[in-house]
Short mmCIF file of C-alpha atoms in Angstrom, two decimals:
data_model
loop_
_atom_site.label_atom_id
_atom_site.label_comp_id
_atom_site.label_asym_id
_atom_site.label_seq_id
_atom_site.Cartn_x
_atom_site.Cartn_y
_atom_site.Cartn_z
CA UNK A 15 32.94 -31.98 9.72
CA UNK A 16 31.20 -31.26 13.59
CA UNK A 17 28.43 -33.84 14.25
CA UNK A 18 25.12 -33.10 14.98
CA UNK A 19 22.00 -33.54 17.29
CA UNK A 20 19.74 -32.08 19.28
CA UNK A 21 20.47 -31.10 22.48
CA UNK A 22 17.18 -31.27 25.92
CA UNK A 23 18.02 -28.83 27.63
CA UNK A 24 18.03 -26.61 24.34
CA UNK A 25 21.21 -23.73 24.64
CA UNK A 26 20.98 -20.45 25.30
CA UNK A 27 20.50 -18.95 22.17
CA UNK A 28 17.34 -21.17 21.34
CA UNK A 29 15.23 -19.59 24.24
CA UNK A 30 12.55 -18.05 22.49
CA UNK A 31 8.93 -19.22 22.63
CA UNK A 32 7.86 -19.42 19.92
CA UNK A 33 10.98 -21.60 18.48
CA UNK A 34 11.59 -24.28 21.71
CA UNK A 35 13.98 -26.76 19.13
CA UNK A 36 17.30 -25.43 18.06
CA UNK A 37 20.26 -27.56 17.01
CA UNK A 38 23.33 -27.36 18.76
CA UNK A 39 27.30 -28.02 17.83
CA UNK A 40 28.89 -31.07 19.93
CA UNK A 41 32.26 -30.10 19.13
CA UNK A 42 33.40 -27.16 21.87
CA UNK A 43 35.30 -24.69 19.83
CA UNK A 44 33.88 -21.18 20.61
CA UNK A 45 35.17 -17.83 18.90
CA UNK A 46 37.47 -16.28 20.10
CA UNK A 47 36.47 -13.82 22.11
CA UNK A 48 33.48 -15.32 23.50
CA UNK A 49 32.68 -14.06 27.21
CA UNK A 50 32.48 -17.32 29.69
CA UNK A 51 29.29 -18.84 29.06
CA UNK A 52 25.72 -17.23 29.82
CA UNK A 53 27.40 -13.67 29.65
CA UNK A 54 27.69 -13.80 25.81
CA UNK A 55 25.41 -10.47 23.81
CA UNK A 56 23.18 -13.90 22.21
CA UNK A 57 22.04 -14.30 26.22
CA UNK A 58 21.40 -9.84 25.98
CA UNK A 59 19.46 -10.09 23.19
CA UNK A 60 17.26 -12.66 23.93
CA UNK A 61 17.25 -11.77 27.66
CA UNK A 62 15.82 -7.96 26.02
CA UNK A 63 13.82 -8.56 22.50
CA UNK A 64 10.81 -7.32 23.61
CA UNK A 65 12.39 -4.24 24.25
CA UNK A 66 15.21 -4.22 21.58
CA UNK A 67 11.30 -4.57 19.68
CA UNK A 68 10.03 -1.55 21.26
CA UNK A 69 12.58 1.13 20.68
CA UNK A 70 13.38 0.00 17.09
CA UNK A 71 9.83 0.97 16.34
CA UNK A 72 9.58 3.58 18.53
CA UNK A 73 12.36 5.28 16.24
CA UNK A 74 10.86 3.81 12.83
CA UNK A 75 7.70 6.49 13.47
CA UNK A 76 10.43 9.18 14.52
CA UNK A 77 12.45 9.34 11.64
CA UNK A 78 10.47 6.56 9.05
CA UNK A 79 7.64 9.38 7.24
CA UNK A 80 6.64 6.11 6.10
CA UNK A 81 6.33 3.92 8.93
CA UNK A 82 4.61 6.37 11.32
CA UNK A 83 0.79 5.14 11.23
CA UNK A 84 1.35 1.69 9.76
CA UNK A 85 0.30 -0.99 11.79
CA UNK A 86 2.39 -3.12 14.21
CA UNK A 87 2.77 -6.54 12.80
CA UNK A 88 3.50 -4.49 9.67
CA UNK A 89 6.50 -2.65 10.82
CA UNK A 90 7.75 -5.60 13.20
CA UNK A 91 7.62 -7.40 10.07
CA UNK A 92 10.19 -10.31 9.90
CA UNK A 93 12.88 -8.81 12.33
CA UNK A 94 12.04 -11.10 16.11
CA UNK A 95 12.46 -14.06 13.71
CA UNK A 96 15.56 -12.06 12.65
CA UNK A 97 16.86 -11.67 15.82
CA UNK A 98 16.21 -14.95 16.77
CA UNK A 99 19.02 -15.77 13.98
CA UNK A 100 21.24 -13.18 14.86
CA UNK A 101 21.46 -14.42 18.14
CA UNK A 102 22.21 -17.98 16.91
CA UNK A 103 25.62 -16.27 15.16
CA UNK A 104 26.04 -14.85 18.59
CA UNK A 105 26.05 -17.79 20.00
CA UNK A 106 29.46 -19.87 20.70
CA UNK A 107 28.97 -23.54 19.64
CA UNK A 108 26.07 -22.82 16.70
CA UNK A 109 27.31 -23.06 13.02
CA UNK A 110 24.91 -19.83 12.00
CA UNK A 111 28.11 -17.04 11.13
CA UNK A 112 25.97 -14.45 10.60
CA UNK A 113 22.04 -13.45 10.47
CA UNK A 114 21.38 -14.29 7.12
CA UNK A 115 23.27 -17.39 6.48
CA UNK A 116 20.67 -20.08 4.91
CA UNK A 117 18.14 -18.07 5.53
CA UNK A 118 15.83 -15.56 3.15
CA UNK A 119 14.75 -14.18 5.67
CA UNK A 120 15.94 -10.08 4.49
CA UNK A 121 14.71 -10.63 0.70
CA UNK A 122 10.75 -11.48 2.09
CA UNK A 123 11.34 -8.77 4.38
CA UNK A 124 11.99 -6.54 1.28
CA UNK A 125 9.58 -7.40 -0.76
CA UNK A 126 6.92 -7.16 1.59
CA UNK A 127 8.10 -3.20 2.41
CA UNK A 128 7.16 -3.28 -0.96
CA UNK A 129 3.63 -4.97 -1.63
CA UNK A 130 2.40 -3.66 1.42
CA UNK A 131 3.77 -0.62 2.75
CA UNK A 132 5.02 3.11 1.45
CA UNK A 133 7.87 2.47 1.92
CA UNK A 134 10.84 4.18 -0.16
CA UNK A 135 14.41 1.92 -1.37
CA UNK A 136 15.62 4.19 1.40
CA UNK A 137 14.36 3.72 3.92
CA UNK A 138 14.70 0.10 4.12
CA UNK A 139 18.46 1.12 4.29
CA UNK A 140 17.57 3.34 7.36
CA UNK A 141 15.42 0.92 8.92
CA UNK A 142 17.75 -1.68 8.92
CA UNK A 143 20.97 1.02 10.37
CA UNK A 144 18.44 2.07 12.92
CA UNK A 145 18.13 -1.15 14.24
CA UNK A 146 21.29 -1.72 13.94
CA UNK A 147 22.02 1.68 16.53
CA UNK A 148 19.57 0.20 18.96
CA UNK A 149 21.50 -3.64 18.84
CA UNK A 150 24.62 -1.70 20.19
CA UNK A 151 22.48 0.63 22.60
CA UNK A 152 20.68 -1.91 24.29
CA UNK A 153 22.80 -4.84 24.55
CA UNK A 154 25.95 -2.66 25.53
CA UNK A 155 24.06 -1.42 28.41
CA UNK A 156 25.28 -4.69 31.01
CA UNK A 157 28.79 -4.76 29.84
CA UNK A 158 30.81 -3.56 25.77
CA UNK A 159 30.14 -5.90 23.08
CA UNK A 160 33.45 -7.97 21.86
CA UNK A 161 34.79 -6.76 18.86
CA UNK A 162 33.95 -10.21 17.29
CA UNK A 163 29.94 -9.67 18.43
CA UNK A 164 29.65 -6.27 16.89
CA UNK A 165 31.36 -7.71 13.63
CA UNK A 166 28.88 -10.36 13.59
CA UNK A 167 26.26 -8.06 14.23
CA UNK A 168 27.27 -5.15 11.48
CA UNK A 169 28.07 -8.24 9.20
CA UNK A 170 24.72 -9.28 9.69
CA UNK A 171 23.29 -5.32 9.06
CA UNK A 172 25.13 -5.43 6.22
CA UNK A 173 23.92 -8.39 4.29
CA UNK A 174 20.20 -8.03 4.93
CA UNK A 175 20.13 -4.44 3.47
CA UNK A 176 21.83 -5.92 0.40
CA UNK A 177 19.29 -8.42 0.32
CA UNK A 178 16.22 -7.01 1.55
CA UNK A 179 16.73 -3.86 -1.24
CA UNK A 180 18.05 -6.27 -3.60
CA UNK A 181 14.50 -8.12 -3.21
CA UNK A 182 12.65 -4.83 -3.33
CA UNK A 183 13.97 -3.41 -6.12
CA UNK A 184 13.14 -7.00 -8.08
CA UNK A 185 9.29 -6.89 -6.65
CA UNK A 186 8.67 -3.37 -7.55
CA UNK A 187 10.07 -4.19 -11.13
CA UNK A 188 7.87 -6.54 -11.01
CA UNK A 189 4.71 -4.68 -10.08
CA UNK A 190 5.48 -1.84 -12.34
CA UNK A 191 5.72 -4.61 -15.51
CA UNK A 192 2.48 -5.62 -13.85
CA UNK A 193 0.81 -2.36 -14.18
CA UNK A 194 2.31 -1.48 -17.90
CA UNK A 195 0.64 -4.68 -19.41
CA UNK A 196 -2.58 -3.83 -17.54
CA UNK A 197 -2.15 -0.36 -19.21
CA UNK A 198 -1.70 -1.63 -22.62
CA UNK A 199 -4.67 -3.48 -21.70
CA UNK A 200 -6.99 -0.39 -20.32
CA UNK A 201 -5.56 1.70 -23.13
CA UNK A 202 -5.68 -0.27 -25.90
CA UNK A 203 -9.54 -0.84 -25.18
CA UNK A 204 -11.12 2.70 -26.35
CA UNK A 205 -8.38 2.99 -28.98
CA UNK A 206 -9.71 0.51 -30.66
CA UNK A 207 -13.24 1.67 -30.31
CA UNK A 208 -12.42 5.11 -31.29
CA UNK A 209 -10.73 4.11 -34.51
CA UNK A 210 -13.13 2.00 -35.55
CA UNK A 211 -15.37 4.74 -34.83
CA UNK A 212 -13.81 6.98 -37.28
CA UNK A 213 -12.81 3.91 -40.09
CA UNK A 214 -16.94 4.12 -40.26
CA UNK A 215 -16.74 7.52 -40.62
CA UNK A 216 -14.17 7.64 -43.05
CA UNK A 217 -16.32 4.51 -45.52
CA UNK A 218 -19.27 5.91 -44.73
CA UNK A 219 -19.51 9.99 -44.15
CA UNK A 220 -23.15 10.02 -45.64
CA UNK A 221 -24.88 7.01 -43.05
CA UNK A 222 -27.34 8.46 -40.89
CA UNK A 223 -25.75 6.63 -38.19
CA UNK A 224 -22.42 9.09 -38.14
CA UNK A 225 -23.76 11.51 -35.90
CA UNK A 226 -23.86 8.23 -32.79
CA UNK A 227 -21.24 7.13 -34.63
CA UNK A 228 -19.00 10.62 -33.76
CA UNK A 229 -19.99 11.08 -29.93
CA UNK A 230 -18.90 7.50 -29.68
CA UNK A 231 -15.58 8.35 -30.85
CA UNK A 232 -15.20 11.51 -28.77
CA UNK A 233 -16.45 9.41 -25.82
CA UNK A 234 -13.88 6.81 -25.99
CA UNK A 235 -10.87 9.62 -26.92
CA UNK A 236 -11.97 11.59 -23.54
CA UNK A 237 -12.29 8.31 -21.46
CA UNK A 238 -8.14 7.61 -22.79
CA UNK A 239 -7.31 10.38 -22.22
CA UNK A 240 -9.30 10.48 -18.40
CA UNK A 241 -6.66 7.99 -18.21
CA UNK A 242 -3.92 9.73 -18.85
CA UNK A 243 -4.75 12.83 -16.63
CA UNK A 244 -5.47 10.19 -13.58
CA UNK A 245 -1.86 8.35 -14.60
CA UNK A 246 0.18 11.85 -14.29
CA UNK A 247 -1.65 13.46 -11.21
CA UNK A 248 -0.98 9.64 -9.28
CA UNK A 249 2.41 10.46 -10.70
CA UNK A 250 2.47 14.32 -8.79
CA UNK A 251 1.86 13.19 -5.65
CA UNK A 252 3.68 10.60 -5.09
CA UNK A 253 6.21 13.23 -5.97
CA UNK A 254 5.29 14.99 -3.41
CA UNK A 255 3.37 18.14 -5.23
CA UNK A 256 -0.01 18.16 -4.44
CA UNK A 257 -3.08 17.89 -6.97
CA UNK A 258 -3.46 21.75 -9.25
CA UNK A 259 -7.22 22.27 -8.47
CA UNK A 260 -9.62 25.26 -10.89
CA UNK A 261 -11.65 25.92 -7.95
CA UNK A 262 -15.18 27.80 -9.00
CA UNK A 263 -18.48 27.99 -7.81
CA UNK A 264 -20.04 24.46 -9.31
CA UNK A 265 -23.40 22.32 -7.27
CA UNK A 266 -22.14 18.49 -6.45
CA UNK A 267 -25.64 16.90 -7.19
CA UNK A 268 -25.34 18.42 -10.72
CA UNK A 269 -22.10 16.67 -11.08
CA UNK A 270 -23.14 12.97 -9.69
CA UNK A 271 -26.02 13.24 -11.69
CA UNK A 272 -24.25 13.78 -14.93
CA UNK A 273 -21.44 11.69 -14.02
CA UNK A 274 -24.85 8.46 -13.57
CA UNK A 275 -26.39 9.58 -16.67
CA UNK A 276 -23.03 8.95 -18.50
CA UNK A 277 -22.72 5.99 -16.79
CA UNK A 278 -26.53 4.29 -17.22
CA UNK A 279 -25.09 4.18 -21.20
CA UNK A 280 -22.60 0.89 -20.45
CA UNK A 281 -23.34 -0.40 -16.87
CA UNK A 282 -27.49 0.22 -17.30
CA UNK A 283 -30.39 1.09 -14.66
CA UNK A 284 -27.71 0.34 -11.02
CA UNK A 285 -27.68 4.00 -9.62
CA UNK A 286 -29.31 5.30 -7.38
CA UNK A 287 -29.05 9.07 -6.69
CA UNK A 288 -30.05 9.99 -3.41
CA UNK A 289 -30.12 14.30 -2.88
CA UNK A 290 -32.59 15.37 -0.97
CA UNK A 291 -31.33 20.07 -2.40
CA UNK A 292 -28.52 20.80 -4.76
CA UNK A 293 -25.37 21.60 -2.84
CA UNK A 294 -23.46 23.93 -3.90
CA UNK A 295 -19.64 25.65 -2.93
CA UNK A 296 -16.07 26.22 -4.47
CA UNK A 297 -14.60 23.20 -5.66
CA UNK A 298 -12.87 21.87 -8.57
CA UNK A 299 -15.63 20.38 -10.62
CA UNK A 300 -13.36 18.45 -13.33
CA UNK A 301 -11.58 16.32 -10.24
CA UNK A 302 -14.53 16.06 -8.46
CA UNK A 303 -15.91 14.31 -11.61
CA UNK A 304 -12.97 11.74 -12.13
CA UNK A 305 -13.81 11.61 -8.43
CA UNK A 306 -17.26 10.44 -8.52
CA UNK A 307 -16.70 8.29 -11.79
CA UNK A 308 -13.74 6.52 -10.54
CA UNK A 309 -16.56 5.52 -6.71
CA UNK A 310 -18.71 4.55 -8.96
CA UNK A 311 -16.90 2.23 -11.37
CA UNK A 312 -15.15 0.60 -8.73
CA UNK A 313 -19.02 -0.29 -6.87
CA UNK A 314 -19.72 -1.28 -10.27
CA UNK A 315 -16.81 -4.14 -10.56
CA UNK A 316 -16.62 -5.40 -6.84
CA UNK A 317 -20.28 -5.26 -5.78
CA UNK A 318 -23.17 -8.10 -6.23
CA UNK A 319 -24.30 -7.22 -10.09
CA UNK A 320 -27.89 -7.22 -9.09
CA UNK A 321 -28.15 -4.61 -6.75
CA UNK A 322 -28.28 -1.13 -6.78
CA UNK A 323 -25.86 0.91 -6.08
CA UNK A 324 -26.21 4.47 -4.06
CA UNK A 325 -25.04 7.44 -4.47
CA UNK A 326 -25.84 9.47 -1.19
CA UNK A 327 -24.82 13.32 -1.43
CA UNK A 328 -25.74 15.43 1.61
CA UNK A 329 -25.06 18.05 3.10
CA UNK A 330 -23.42 19.79 7.63
CA UNK A 331 -22.07 22.38 9.30
CA UNK A 332 -20.44 23.90 5.79
CA UNK A 333 -19.26 20.35 5.02
CA UNK A 334 -20.79 18.17 1.67
CA UNK A 335 -20.26 14.37 1.61
CA UNK A 336 -21.00 12.16 -1.20
CA UNK A 337 -21.26 8.57 0.05
CA UNK A 338 -21.57 5.35 -2.61
CA UNK A 339 -22.84 2.31 -1.36
CA UNK A 340 -22.50 -1.41 -2.76
CA UNK A 341 -23.91 -4.28 -1.75
CA UNK A 342 -21.14 -7.16 -1.23
CA UNK A 343 -17.60 -6.69 -1.60
CA UNK A 344 -16.37 -6.77 2.16
CA UNK A 345 -13.42 -5.33 3.05
CA UNK A 346 -11.15 -6.44 5.90
CA UNK A 347 -10.27 -3.81 8.67
CA UNK A 348 -6.25 -5.10 7.74
CA UNK A 349 -6.96 -4.07 4.24
CA UNK A 350 -9.03 -1.08 4.31
CA UNK A 351 -5.91 1.31 4.65
CA UNK A 352 -3.78 0.47 1.94
CA UNK A 353 -7.01 0.60 -0.30
CA UNK A 354 -5.96 4.46 -1.08
CA UNK A 355 -2.58 3.44 -1.81
CA UNK A 356 -0.90 3.40 -5.54
CA UNK A 357 -0.89 0.36 -7.02
CA UNK A 358 -2.57 -1.90 -3.68
CA UNK A 359 -5.29 -3.37 -4.77
CA UNK A 360 -7.71 -5.24 -2.95
CA UNK A 361 -7.49 -9.78 -2.14
CA UNK A 362 -10.67 -9.71 -2.95
CA UNK A 363 -9.79 -7.76 -6.16
CA UNK A 364 -7.03 -9.91 -7.15
CA UNK A 365 -8.67 -13.45 -6.31
CA UNK A 366 -12.10 -12.19 -8.36
CA UNK A 367 -9.24 -11.11 -11.16
CA UNK A 368 -10.34 -7.71 -11.60
CA UNK A 369 -8.58 -5.32 -13.98
CA UNK A 370 -6.58 -2.55 -12.76
CA UNK A 371 -4.66 0.23 -12.65
CA UNK A 372 -4.52 -0.05 -8.29
CA UNK A 373 -4.88 4.32 -8.87
CA UNK A 374 -8.23 5.27 -8.56
CA UNK A 375 -8.82 5.16 -4.86
CA UNK A 376 -5.62 6.65 -4.93
CA UNK A 377 -6.64 9.37 -6.69
CA UNK A 378 -9.69 10.40 -4.87
CA UNK A 379 -8.02 10.73 -2.44
CA UNK A 380 -5.88 13.71 -3.99
CA UNK A 381 -8.99 15.18 -4.74
CA UNK A 382 -10.41 14.66 -1.49
CA UNK A 383 -7.32 16.09 0.49
CA UNK A 384 -6.78 18.97 -2.58
CA UNK A 385 -10.27 20.52 -1.69
CA UNK A 386 -8.94 19.93 2.06
CA UNK A 387 -10.96 16.83 2.93
CA UNK A 388 -10.92 13.12 3.31
CA UNK A 389 -11.86 10.16 2.10
CA UNK A 390 -12.78 7.01 4.01
CA UNK A 391 -14.28 3.13 3.49
CA UNK A 392 -16.76 1.25 6.04
CA UNK A 393 -17.37 -1.96 5.35
CA UNK A 394 -19.32 -4.73 7.11
CA UNK A 395 -19.99 -8.31 5.22
CA UNK A 396 -23.70 -8.05 6.10
CA UNK A 397 -24.05 -3.90 4.73
CA UNK A 398 -21.48 -4.45 2.50
CA UNK A 399 -18.77 -1.31 1.36
CA UNK A 400 -19.83 2.76 1.42
CA UNK A 401 -17.15 4.78 0.44
CA UNK A 402 -17.33 8.21 2.06
CA UNK A 403 -15.76 11.18 0.26
CA UNK A 404 -16.66 14.35 2.65
CA UNK A 405 -15.83 18.07 1.46
CA UNK A 406 -15.85 21.31 2.74
CA UNK A 407 -18.05 23.77 1.04
CA UNK A 408 -15.64 26.24 -0.06
CA UNK A 409 -11.54 24.64 -0.97
CA UNK A 410 -10.10 27.72 -1.47
CA UNK A 411 -8.54 28.18 1.95
CA UNK A 412 -7.14 24.93 1.91
CA UNK A 413 -5.11 25.17 -1.31
CA UNK A 414 -1.83 25.37 0.57
CA UNK A 415 -2.26 22.24 2.73
CA UNK A 416 -0.45 19.73 2.96
CA UNK A 417 -1.38 16.09 1.47
CA UNK A 418 -1.00 12.80 2.05
CA UNK A 419 0.42 11.91 -1.36
#
């Protein structure tokens, strides 16, 4: 068994700015076809690390749609540390035989790809394949890699793919189980209320409150129907299909006011509607109703309970905008884009133990884009949070435009 000690100065494979101390082996064995000291691939890798990362990120944005608009820190993720471990494995005297030996780095990478990006499993595989191509291209510029070096790189990438994909699947399945538990819980609420109302009507058909019980029964059934419809629409969007809209002439302020009137029965007089004038257009009244309801209930969940929720409806330049504002619930910039992704919820909602599917804002984005518009968020600690739904007054010309899904 070789003995171990810290060397000073550290060997070539440890020269990364953030990792000044690395252990080396005292015996002098090296890999059979390693070049002379200072000429092996570990030195090239460390010298070209930033260029490798830059070229790899560029390839990601070109070839993986989910990476095209992703922020740089999210894309690079654990890869800089992976390159450090790979340099260690390529060093003739280091005990690490591949970049994954003794490390869970690839598993963490796969798990993060599920939780904070829109990657698919095949995207995880492809990004490691691209990394291998970039490594061979860049490291080969200074001379051919040895058979042993190519084997170490290939083995490290293959093992990373296996570990990352395993973790991706495990985390994805865990999120799906969590979603099903939440879905079951949320559907049971209106289902139990509907069953209770139906039972009261059956037991007391002549009671004076039968009409009220029947109205509540219908409301709860419609609530369940909207939940199921939201789930179906989001599933279609994830499959790449755009939301199907029944476009007709309707009036936006009336839609907003109707939703607010219904929500007041549950949440009280928390809502203020500001609308200088009626706004007529060609939209899907049913889809906009669901979008407004999702934005308003989202404001109820995460806004300060003692302060009002304001819904402002305006028109300008042949466009209509709905702004839903609540005080509190500051959303950091790094979380704002992921709010509109399916099954994604902010850290605030997780810390506050707010139940939810992570579908509502994804559905709102689908409604906005299906109308040829967009949904945005503005959030500052001192001003609160405002979601803005911005759509053309006539959505008919945009029914064949692509959506982000």
